[in-house]
PDB file of C-alpha atoms in Angstrom:
ATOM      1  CA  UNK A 129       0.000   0.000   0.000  1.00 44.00           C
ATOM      2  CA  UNK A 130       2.695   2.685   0.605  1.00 44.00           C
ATOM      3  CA  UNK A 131       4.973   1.597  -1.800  1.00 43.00           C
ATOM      4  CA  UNK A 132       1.530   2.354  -4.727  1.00 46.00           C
ATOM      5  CA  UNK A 133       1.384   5.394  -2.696  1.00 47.00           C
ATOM      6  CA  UNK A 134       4.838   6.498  -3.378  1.00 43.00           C
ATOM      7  CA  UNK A 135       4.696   5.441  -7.018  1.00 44.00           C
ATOM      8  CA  UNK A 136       1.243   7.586  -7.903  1.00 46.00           C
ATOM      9  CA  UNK A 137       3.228  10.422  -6.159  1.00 42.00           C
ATOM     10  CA  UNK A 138       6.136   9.879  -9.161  1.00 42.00           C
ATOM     11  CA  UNK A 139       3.993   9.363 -11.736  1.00 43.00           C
ATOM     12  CA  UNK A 140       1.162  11.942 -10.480  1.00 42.00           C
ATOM     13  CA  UNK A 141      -1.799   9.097 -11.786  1.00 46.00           C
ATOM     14  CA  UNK A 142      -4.970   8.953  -9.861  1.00 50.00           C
ATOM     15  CA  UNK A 143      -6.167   5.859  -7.899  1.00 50.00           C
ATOM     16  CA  UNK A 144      -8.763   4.495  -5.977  1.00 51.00           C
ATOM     17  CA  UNK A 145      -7.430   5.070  -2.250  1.00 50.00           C
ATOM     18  CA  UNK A 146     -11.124   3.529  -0.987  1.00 51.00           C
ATOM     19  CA  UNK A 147     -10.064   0.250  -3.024  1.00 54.00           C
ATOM     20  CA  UNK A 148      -6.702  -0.320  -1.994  1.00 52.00           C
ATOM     21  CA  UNK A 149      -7.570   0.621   1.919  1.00 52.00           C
ATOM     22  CA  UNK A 150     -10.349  -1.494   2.938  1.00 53.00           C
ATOM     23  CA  UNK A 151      -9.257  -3.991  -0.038  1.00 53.00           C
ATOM     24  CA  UNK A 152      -6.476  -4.893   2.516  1.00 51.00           C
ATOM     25  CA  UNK A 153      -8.572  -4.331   5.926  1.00 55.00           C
ATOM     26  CA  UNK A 154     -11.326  -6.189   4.795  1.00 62.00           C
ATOM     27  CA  UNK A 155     -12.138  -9.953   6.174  1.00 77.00           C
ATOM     28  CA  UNK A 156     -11.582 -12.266   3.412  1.00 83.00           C
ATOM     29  CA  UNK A 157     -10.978 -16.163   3.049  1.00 86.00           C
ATOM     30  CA  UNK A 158      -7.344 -15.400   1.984  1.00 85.00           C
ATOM     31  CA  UNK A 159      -4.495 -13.057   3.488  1.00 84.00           C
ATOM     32  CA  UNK A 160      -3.392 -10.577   0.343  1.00 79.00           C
ATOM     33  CA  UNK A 161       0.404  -9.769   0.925  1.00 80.00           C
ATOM     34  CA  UNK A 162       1.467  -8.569  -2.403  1.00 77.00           C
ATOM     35  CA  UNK A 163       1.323  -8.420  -6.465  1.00 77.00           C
ATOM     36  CA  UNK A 164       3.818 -10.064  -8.526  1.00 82.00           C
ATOM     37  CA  UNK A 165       4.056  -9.576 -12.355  1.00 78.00           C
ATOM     38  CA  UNK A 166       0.507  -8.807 -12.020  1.00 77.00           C
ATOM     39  CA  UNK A 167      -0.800 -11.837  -9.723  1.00 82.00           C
ATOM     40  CA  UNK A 168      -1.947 -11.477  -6.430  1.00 80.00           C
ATOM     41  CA  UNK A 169       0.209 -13.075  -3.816  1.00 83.00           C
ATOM     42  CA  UNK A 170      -1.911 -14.601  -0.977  1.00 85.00           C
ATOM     43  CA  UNK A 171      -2.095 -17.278   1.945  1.00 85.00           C
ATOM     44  CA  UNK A 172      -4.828 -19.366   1.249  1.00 87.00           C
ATOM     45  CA  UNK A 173      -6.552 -19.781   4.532  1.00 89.00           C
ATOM     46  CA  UNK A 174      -8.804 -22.898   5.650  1.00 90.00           C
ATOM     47  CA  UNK A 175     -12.643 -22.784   4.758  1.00 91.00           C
ATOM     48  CA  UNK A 176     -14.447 -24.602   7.570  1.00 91.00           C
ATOM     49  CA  UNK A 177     -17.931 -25.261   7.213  1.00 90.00           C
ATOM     50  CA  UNK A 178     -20.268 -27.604   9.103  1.00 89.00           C
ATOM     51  CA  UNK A 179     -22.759 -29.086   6.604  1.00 83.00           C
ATOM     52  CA  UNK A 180     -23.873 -32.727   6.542  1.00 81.00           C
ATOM     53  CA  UNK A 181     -20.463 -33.127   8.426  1.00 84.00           C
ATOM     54  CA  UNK A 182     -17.249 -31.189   8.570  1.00 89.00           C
ATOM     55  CA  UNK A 183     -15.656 -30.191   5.045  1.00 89.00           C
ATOM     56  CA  UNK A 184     -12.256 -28.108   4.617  1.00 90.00           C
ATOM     57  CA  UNK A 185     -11.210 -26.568   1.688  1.00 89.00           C
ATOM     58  CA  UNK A 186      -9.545 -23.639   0.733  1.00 88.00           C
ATOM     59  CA  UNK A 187     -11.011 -20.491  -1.161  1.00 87.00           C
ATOM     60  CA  UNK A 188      -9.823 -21.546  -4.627  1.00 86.00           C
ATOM     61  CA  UNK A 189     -11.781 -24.803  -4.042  1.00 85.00           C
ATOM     62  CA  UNK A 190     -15.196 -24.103  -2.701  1.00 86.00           C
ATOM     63  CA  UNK A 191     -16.742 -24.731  -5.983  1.00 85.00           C
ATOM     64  CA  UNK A 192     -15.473 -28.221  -6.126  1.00 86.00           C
ATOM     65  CA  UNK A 193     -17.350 -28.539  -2.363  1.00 85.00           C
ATOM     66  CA  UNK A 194     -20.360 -26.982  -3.547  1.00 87.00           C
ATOM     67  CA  UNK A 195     -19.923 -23.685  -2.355  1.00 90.00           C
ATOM     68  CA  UNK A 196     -19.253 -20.410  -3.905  1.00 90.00           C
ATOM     69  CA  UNK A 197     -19.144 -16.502  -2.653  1.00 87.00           C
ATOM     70  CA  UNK A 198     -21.936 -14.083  -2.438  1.00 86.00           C
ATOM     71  CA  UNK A 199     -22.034 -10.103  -3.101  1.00 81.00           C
ATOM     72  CA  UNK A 200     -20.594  -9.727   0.139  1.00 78.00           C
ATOM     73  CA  UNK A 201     -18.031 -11.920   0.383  1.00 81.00           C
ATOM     74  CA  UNK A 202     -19.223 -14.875   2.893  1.00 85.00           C
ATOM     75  CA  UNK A 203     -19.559 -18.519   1.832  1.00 88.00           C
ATOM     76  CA  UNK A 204     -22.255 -19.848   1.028  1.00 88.00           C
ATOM     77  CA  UNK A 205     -24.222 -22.582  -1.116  1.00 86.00           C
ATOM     78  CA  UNK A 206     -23.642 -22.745  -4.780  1.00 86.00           C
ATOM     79  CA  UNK A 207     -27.320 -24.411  -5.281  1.00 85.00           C
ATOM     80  CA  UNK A 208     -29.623 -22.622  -2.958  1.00 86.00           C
ATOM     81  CA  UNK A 209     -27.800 -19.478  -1.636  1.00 85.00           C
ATOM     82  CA  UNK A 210     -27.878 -20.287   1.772  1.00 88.00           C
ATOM     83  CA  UNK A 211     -25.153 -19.727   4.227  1.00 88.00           C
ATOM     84  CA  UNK A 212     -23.821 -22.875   6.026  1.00 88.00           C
ATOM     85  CA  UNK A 213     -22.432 -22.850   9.395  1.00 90.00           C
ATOM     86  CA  UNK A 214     -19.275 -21.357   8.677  1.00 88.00           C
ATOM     87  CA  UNK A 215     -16.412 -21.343  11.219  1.00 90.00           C
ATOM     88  CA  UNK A 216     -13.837 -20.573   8.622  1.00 90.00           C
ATOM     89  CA  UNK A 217     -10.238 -19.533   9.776  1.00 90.00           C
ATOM     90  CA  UNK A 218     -10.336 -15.955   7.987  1.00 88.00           C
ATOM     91  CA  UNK A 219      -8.017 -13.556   7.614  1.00 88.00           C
ATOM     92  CA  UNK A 220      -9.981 -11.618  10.790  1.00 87.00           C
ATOM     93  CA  UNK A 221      -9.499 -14.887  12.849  1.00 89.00           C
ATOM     94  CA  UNK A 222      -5.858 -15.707  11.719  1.00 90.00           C
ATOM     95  CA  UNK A 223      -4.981 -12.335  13.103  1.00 88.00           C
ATOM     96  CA  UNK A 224      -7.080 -12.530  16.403  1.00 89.00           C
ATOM     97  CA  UNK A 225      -4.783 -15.439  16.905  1.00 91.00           C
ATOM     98  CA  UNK A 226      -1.380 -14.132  16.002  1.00 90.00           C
ATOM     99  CA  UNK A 227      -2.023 -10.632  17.915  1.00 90.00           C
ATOM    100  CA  UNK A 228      -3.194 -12.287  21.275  1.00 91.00           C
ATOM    101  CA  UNK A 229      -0.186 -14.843  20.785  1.00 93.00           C
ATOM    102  CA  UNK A 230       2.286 -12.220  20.084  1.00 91.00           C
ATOM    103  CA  UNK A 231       0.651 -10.065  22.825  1.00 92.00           C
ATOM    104  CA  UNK A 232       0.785 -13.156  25.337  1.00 93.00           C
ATOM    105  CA  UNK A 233       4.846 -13.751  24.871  1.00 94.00           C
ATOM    106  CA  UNK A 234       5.305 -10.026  25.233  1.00 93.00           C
ATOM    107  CA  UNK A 235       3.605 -10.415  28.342  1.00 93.00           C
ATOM    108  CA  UNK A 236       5.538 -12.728  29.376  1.00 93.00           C
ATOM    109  CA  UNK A 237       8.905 -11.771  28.256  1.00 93.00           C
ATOM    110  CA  UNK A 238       8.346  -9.001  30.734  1.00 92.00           C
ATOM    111  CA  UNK A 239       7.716 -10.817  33.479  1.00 91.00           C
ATOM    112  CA  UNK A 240      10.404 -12.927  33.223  1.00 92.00           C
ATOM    113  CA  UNK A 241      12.613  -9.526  33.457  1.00 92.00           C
ATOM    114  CA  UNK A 242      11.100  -8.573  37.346  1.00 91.00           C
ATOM    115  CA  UNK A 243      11.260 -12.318  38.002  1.00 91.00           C
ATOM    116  CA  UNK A 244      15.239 -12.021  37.313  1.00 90.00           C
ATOM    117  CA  UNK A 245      15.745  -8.474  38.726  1.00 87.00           C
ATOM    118  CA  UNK A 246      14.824  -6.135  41.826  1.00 85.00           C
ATOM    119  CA  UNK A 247      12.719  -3.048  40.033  1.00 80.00           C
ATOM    120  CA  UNK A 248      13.597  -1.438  43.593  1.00 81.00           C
ATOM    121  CA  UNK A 249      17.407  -1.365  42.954  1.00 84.00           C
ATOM    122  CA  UNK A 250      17.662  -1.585  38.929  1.00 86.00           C
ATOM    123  CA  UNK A 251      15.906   0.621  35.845  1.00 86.00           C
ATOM    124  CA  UNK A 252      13.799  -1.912  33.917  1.00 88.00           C
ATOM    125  CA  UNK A 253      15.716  -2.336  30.391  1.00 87.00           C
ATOM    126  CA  UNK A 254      14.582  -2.720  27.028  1.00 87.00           C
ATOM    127  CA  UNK A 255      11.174  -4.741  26.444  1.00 89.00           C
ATOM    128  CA  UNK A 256      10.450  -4.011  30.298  1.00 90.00           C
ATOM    129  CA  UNK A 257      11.236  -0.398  29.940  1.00 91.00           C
ATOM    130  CA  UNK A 258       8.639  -0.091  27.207  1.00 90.00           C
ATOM    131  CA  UNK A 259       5.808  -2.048  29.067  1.00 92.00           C
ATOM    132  CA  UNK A 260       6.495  -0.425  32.600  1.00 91.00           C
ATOM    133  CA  UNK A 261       4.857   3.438  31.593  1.00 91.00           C
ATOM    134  CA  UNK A 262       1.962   1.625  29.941  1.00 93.00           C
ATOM    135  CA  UNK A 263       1.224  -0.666  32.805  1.00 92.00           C
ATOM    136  CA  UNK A 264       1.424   1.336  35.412  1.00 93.00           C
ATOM    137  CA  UNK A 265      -0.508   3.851  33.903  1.00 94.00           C
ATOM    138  CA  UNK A 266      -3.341   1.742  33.673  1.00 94.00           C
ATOM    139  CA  UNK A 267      -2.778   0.982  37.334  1.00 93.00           C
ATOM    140  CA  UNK A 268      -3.053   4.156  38.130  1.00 94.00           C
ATOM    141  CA  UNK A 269      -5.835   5.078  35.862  1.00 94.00           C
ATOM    142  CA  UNK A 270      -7.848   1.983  38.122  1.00 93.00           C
ATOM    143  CA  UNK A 271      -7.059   3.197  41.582  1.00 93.00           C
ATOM    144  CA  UNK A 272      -8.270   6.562  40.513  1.00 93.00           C
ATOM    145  CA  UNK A 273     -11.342   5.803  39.116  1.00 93.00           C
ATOM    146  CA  UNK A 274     -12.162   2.278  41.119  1.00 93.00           C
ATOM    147  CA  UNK A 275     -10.920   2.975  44.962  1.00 87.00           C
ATOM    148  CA  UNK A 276      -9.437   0.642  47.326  1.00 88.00           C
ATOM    149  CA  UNK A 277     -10.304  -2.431  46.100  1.00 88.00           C
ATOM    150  CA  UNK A 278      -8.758  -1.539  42.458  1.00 91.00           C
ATOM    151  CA  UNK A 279      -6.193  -4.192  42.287  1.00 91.00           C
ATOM    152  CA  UNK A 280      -8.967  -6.585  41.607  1.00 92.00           C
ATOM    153  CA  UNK A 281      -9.585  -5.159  38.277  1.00 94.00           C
ATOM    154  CA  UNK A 282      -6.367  -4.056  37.144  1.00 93.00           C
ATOM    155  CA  UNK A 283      -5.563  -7.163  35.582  1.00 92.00           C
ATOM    156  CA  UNK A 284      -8.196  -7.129  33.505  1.00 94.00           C
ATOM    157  CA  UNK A 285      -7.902  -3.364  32.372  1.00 95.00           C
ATOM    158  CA  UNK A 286      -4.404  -3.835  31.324  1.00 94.00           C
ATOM    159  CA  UNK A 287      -5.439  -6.555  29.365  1.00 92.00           C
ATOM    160  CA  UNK A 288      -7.801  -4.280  27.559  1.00 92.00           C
ATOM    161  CA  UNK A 289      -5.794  -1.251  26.945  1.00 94.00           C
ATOM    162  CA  UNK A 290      -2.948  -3.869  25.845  1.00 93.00           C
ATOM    163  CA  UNK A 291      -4.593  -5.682  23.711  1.00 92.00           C
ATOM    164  CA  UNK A 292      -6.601  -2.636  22.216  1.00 91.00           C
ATOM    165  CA  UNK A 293      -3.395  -0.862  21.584  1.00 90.00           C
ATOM    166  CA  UNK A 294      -0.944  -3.397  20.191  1.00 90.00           C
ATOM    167  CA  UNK A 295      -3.849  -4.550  17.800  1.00 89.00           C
ATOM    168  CA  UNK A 296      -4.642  -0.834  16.573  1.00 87.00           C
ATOM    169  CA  UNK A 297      -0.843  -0.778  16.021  1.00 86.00           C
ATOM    170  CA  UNK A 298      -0.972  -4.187  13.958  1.00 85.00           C
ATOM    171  CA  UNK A 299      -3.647  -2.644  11.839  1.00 80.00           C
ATOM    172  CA  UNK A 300      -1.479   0.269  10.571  1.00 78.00           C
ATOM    173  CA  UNK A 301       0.638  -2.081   9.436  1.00 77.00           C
ATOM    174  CA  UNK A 302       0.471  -2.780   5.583  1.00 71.00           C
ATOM    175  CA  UNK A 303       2.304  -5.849   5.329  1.00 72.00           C
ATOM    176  CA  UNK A 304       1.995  -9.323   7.199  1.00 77.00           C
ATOM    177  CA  UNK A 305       1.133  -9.580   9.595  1.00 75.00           C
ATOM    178  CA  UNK A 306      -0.538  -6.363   9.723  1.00 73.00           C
ATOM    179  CA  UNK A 307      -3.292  -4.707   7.886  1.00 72.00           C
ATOM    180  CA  UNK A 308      -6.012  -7.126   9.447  1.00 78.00           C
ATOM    181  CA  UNK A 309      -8.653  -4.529  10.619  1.00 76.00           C
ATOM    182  CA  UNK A 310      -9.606  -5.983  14.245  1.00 81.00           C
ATOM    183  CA  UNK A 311     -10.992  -3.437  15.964  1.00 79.00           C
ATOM    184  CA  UNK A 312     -12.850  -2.196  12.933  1.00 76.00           C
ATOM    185  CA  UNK A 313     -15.081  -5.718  13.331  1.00 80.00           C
ATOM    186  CA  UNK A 314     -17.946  -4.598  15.200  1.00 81.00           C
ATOM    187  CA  UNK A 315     -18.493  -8.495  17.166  1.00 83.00           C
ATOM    188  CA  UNK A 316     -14.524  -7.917  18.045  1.00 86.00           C
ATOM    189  CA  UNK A 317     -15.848  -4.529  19.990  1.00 87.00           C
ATOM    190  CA  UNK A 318     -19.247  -6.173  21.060  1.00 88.00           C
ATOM    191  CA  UNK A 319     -17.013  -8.565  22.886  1.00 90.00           C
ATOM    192  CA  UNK A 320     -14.556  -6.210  24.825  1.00 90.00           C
ATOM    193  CA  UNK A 321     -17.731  -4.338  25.634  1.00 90.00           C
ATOM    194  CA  UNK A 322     -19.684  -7.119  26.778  1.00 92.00           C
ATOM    195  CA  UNK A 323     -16.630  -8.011  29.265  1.00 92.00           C
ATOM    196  CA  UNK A 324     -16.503  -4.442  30.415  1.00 93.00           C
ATOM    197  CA  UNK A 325     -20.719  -5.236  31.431  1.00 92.00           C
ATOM    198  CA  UNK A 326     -20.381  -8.162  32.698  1.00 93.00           C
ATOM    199  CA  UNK A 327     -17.798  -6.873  34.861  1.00 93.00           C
ATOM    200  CA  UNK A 328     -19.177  -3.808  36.451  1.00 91.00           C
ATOM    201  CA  UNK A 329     -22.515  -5.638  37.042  1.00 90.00           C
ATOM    202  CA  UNK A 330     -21.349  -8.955  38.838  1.00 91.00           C
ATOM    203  CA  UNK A 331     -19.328  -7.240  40.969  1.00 91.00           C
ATOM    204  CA  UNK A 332     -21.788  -3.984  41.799  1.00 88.00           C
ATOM    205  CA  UNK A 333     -22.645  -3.860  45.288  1.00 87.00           C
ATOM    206  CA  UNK A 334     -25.552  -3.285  46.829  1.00 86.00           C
ATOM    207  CA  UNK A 335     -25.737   0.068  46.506  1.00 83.00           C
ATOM    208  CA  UNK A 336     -25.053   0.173  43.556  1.00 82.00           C
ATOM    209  CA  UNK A 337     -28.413  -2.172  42.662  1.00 81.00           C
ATOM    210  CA  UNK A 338     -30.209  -0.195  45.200  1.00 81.00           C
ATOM    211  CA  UNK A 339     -29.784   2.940  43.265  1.00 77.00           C
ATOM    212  CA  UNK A 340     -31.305   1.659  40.035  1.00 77.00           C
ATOM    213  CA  UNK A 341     -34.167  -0.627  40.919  1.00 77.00           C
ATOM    214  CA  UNK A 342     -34.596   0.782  44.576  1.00 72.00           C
ATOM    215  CA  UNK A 343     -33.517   4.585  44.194  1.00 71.00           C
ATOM    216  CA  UNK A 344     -34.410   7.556  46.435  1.00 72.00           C
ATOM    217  CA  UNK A 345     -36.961   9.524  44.810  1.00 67.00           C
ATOM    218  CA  UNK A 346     -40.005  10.820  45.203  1.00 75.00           C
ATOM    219  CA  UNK A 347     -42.576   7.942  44.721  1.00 70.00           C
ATOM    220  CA  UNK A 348     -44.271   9.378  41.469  1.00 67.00           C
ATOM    221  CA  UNK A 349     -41.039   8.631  40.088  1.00 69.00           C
ATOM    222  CA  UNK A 350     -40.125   5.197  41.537  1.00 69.00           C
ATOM    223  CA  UNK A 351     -41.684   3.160  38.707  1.00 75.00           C
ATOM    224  CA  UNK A 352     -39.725   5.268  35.788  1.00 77.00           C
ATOM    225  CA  UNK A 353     -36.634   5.088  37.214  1.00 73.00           C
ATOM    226  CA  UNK A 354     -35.218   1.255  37.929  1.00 76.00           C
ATOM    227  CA  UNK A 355     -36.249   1.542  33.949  1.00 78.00           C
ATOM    228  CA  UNK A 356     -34.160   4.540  32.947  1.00 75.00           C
ATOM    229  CA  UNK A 357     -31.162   2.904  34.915  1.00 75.00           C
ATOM    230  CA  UNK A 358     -31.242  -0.549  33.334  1.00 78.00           C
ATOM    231  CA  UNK A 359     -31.596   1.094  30.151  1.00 74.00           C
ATOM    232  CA  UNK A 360     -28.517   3.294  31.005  1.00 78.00           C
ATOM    233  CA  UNK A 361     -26.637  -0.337  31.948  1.00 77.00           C
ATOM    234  CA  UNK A 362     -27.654  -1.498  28.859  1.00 77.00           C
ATOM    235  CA  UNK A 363     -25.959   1.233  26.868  1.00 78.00           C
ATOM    236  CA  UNK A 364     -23.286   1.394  28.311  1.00 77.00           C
ATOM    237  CA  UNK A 365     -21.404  -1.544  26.249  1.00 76.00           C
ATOM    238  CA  UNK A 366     -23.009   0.028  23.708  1.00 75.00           C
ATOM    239  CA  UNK A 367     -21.735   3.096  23.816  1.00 74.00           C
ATOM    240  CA  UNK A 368     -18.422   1.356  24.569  1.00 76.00           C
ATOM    241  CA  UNK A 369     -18.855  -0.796  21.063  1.00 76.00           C
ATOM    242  CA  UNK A 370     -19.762   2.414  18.882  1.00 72.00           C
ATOM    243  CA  UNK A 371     -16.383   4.177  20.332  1.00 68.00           C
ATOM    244  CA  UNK A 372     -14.045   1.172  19.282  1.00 70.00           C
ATOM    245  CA  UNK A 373     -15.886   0.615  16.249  1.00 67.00           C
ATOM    246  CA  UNK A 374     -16.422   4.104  15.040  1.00 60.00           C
ATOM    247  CA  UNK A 375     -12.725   4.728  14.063  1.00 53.00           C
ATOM    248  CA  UNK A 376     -12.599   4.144  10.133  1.00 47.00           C
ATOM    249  CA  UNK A 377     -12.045   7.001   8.347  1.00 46.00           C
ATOM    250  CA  UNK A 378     -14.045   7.863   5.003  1.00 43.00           C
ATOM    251  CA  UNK A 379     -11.704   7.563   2.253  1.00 43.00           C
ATOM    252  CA  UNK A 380     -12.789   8.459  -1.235  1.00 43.00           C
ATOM    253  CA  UNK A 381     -11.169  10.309  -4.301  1.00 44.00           C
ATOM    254  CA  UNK A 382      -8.342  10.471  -6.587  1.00 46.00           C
ATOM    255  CA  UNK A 383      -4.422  10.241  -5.358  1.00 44.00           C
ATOM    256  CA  UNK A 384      -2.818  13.656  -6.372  1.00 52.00           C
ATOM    257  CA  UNK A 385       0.303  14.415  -4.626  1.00 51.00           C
ATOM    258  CA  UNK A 386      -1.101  16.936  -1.641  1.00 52.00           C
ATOM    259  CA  UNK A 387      -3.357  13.866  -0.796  1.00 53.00           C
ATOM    260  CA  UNK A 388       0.014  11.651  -0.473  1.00 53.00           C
ATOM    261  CA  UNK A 389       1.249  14.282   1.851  1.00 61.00           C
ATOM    262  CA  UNK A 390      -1.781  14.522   3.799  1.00 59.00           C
ATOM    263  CA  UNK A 391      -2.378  10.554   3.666  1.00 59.00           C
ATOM    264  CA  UNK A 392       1.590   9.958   5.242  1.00 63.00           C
ATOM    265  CA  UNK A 393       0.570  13.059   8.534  1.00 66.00           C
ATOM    266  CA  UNK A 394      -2.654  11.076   8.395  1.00 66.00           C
ATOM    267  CA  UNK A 395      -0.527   7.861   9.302  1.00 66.00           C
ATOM    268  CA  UNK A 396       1.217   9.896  11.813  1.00 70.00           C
ATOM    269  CA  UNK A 397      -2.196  10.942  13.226  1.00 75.00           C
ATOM    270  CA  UNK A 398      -3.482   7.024  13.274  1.00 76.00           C
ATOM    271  CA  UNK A 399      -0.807   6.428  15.496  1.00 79.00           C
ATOM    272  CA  UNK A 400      -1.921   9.064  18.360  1.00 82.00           C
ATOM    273  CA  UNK A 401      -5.619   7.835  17.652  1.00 81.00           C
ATOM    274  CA  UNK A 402      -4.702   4.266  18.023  1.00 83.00           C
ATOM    275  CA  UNK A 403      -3.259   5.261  21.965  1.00 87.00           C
ATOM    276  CA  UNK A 404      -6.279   7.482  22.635  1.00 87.00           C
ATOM    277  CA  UNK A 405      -8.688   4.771  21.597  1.00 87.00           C
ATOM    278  CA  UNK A 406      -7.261   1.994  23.678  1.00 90.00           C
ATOM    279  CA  UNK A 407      -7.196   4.748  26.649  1.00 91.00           C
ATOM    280  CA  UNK A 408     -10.649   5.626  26.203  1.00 90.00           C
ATOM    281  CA  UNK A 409     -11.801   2.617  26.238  1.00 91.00           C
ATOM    282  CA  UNK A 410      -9.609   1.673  29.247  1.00 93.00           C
ATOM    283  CA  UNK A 411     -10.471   4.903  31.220  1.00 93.00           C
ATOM    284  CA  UNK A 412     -15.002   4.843  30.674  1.00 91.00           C
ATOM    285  CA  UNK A 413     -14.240   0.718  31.795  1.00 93.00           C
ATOM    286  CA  UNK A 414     -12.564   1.422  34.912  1.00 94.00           C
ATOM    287  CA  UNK A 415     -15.483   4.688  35.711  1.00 92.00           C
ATOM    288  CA  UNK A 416     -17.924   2.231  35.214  1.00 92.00           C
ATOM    289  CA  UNK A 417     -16.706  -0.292  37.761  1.00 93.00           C
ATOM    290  CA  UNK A 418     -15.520   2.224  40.189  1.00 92.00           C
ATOM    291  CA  UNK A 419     -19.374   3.603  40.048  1.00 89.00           C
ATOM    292  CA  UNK A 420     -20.343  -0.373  40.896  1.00 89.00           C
ATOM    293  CA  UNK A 421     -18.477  -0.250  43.310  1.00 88.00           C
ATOM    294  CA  UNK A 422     -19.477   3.065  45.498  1.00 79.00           C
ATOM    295  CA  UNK A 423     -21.068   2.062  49.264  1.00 73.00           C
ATOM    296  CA  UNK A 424     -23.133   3.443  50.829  1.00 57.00           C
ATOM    297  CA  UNK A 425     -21.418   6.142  52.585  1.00 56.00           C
ATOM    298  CA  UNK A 426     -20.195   7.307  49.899  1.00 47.00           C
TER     299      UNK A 426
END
């Protein structure tokens, strides 16, 4: 992707920047790296569909299974249209994997570094020294927002912000394995929102249950308000799943060379956004628990 950006900026010939950008952050059945003498160079990537048994096949096969690809891009039947049960490895999947296994032994490489070494009487050194700021900002970030018993959920925030980041990172990427567009997938979001909910509400105390379906208000109000709180529980991952979602920008037009300039501070910029989005998300999780968390005194 930047090296047809650099070559429309020599020769000064429009493209399609729409194509090219989701063309290579769009789920697919394959994994695009590259063109060679005019032929795309791809993994192929195992279809997996449950359908009067289990059947595996790769994209350049399905029509010798029975199976072709709609408008849209998703398997389905080649005789009535219908979409199977389709647990296909995709290109989506494939990097879910990689990210959260690369993620996992940076994780670990770090704490094999405090393991070896007192933090008390030595600077933390390379991979450490990178992780240290981040995690303990996150730490923090929870004992602000969640109180005294924040240590509980700091694990799980890091996790998030973590995870959120070094994905978002991933994603700017335009060679493998980057360029998969994870936190673009709305179920990816739904997901890390629905762990944020389930959080905050099976550990909300008492108060924090009496205040939406017991609060204290005058009684004309008592029936509408246990129903404005749940709904305000409700959309809360939701709001959470629009704000990870909602960070695609609209691309559209021709390639001229002030839209190459503006395209490479625009890569710059994605870098910033890809922090603030992971710390966003991080920061409204940890609110949200601290609020389930508030007794009664306070």
């Amino acid at each position: 992707m930047i090296l047809t950006f650099l070559i429309s900026l020599f020769l000064l010939q429009e493209i399609n920047v729409s194509e090219i950008i989701f063309d290579h952050i769009g789920d697919e059945y394959e994994w695009h790296i590259t063109e060679w003498k005019g032929k795309p160079v791809a993994i192929p990537l195992p279809c997996i569909v449950i359908d009067k048994g289990v059947k595996v096949f790769t994209a350049h096969h399905a029509g010798e299974h029975g199976y072709t690809f709609n408008e849209d891009g998703k398997l389905v039947d080649a005789t009535t249209g219908k979409r199977p049960v389709d647990i296909s490895i995709t290109k989506n999947v494939l990097a879910l994997m990689m990210s959260t296994a690369l993620l996992l032994v940076i994780i670990l490489l770090t704490a094999r570094w405090y393991r070896k070494h007192d933090a008390l009487e030595e600077a933390p050194t390379g991979l450490a020294a990178a992780m240290e700021p981040l995690v303990m900002m996150v730490h923090d970030m929870a004992k602000e927002n969640i109180g005294p018993d924040y240590r509980k959920f700091s694990p799980y925030l890091c996790m998030a912000f973590l995870w959120i980041l070094f994905n978002n990172f991933l994603g700017i990427m335009p060679f493998f394995p980057g360029g998969a567009n994870l936190t673009g997938n709305i179920a990816i979001t739904l997901v890390l929102a629905l762990c944020t909910f389930f959080t905050v509400n099976l550990n909300g105390t008492k108060h924090y249950y009496k205040e939406i379906f017991a609060p204290d208000v005058p009684g004309f109000l008592k029936p509408i308000m246990p129903v404005i709180e749940v709904f305000s529980a409700i959309m809360k991952p939701v709001s959470l799943t629009i704000r990870l979602f909602a960070n695609m920008p609209l691309l559209g037009g021709g390639m001229t060379v002030v839209s190459v300039l503006f395209g490479v501070f625009l890569d710059a910029l994605e870098c910033l956004v890809a922090f603030i989005q992971a710390y966003v998300f991080t920061m409204l999780s940890s609110i949200y628990i601290g609020l389930a968390r508030q007794k009664e005194e306070e």
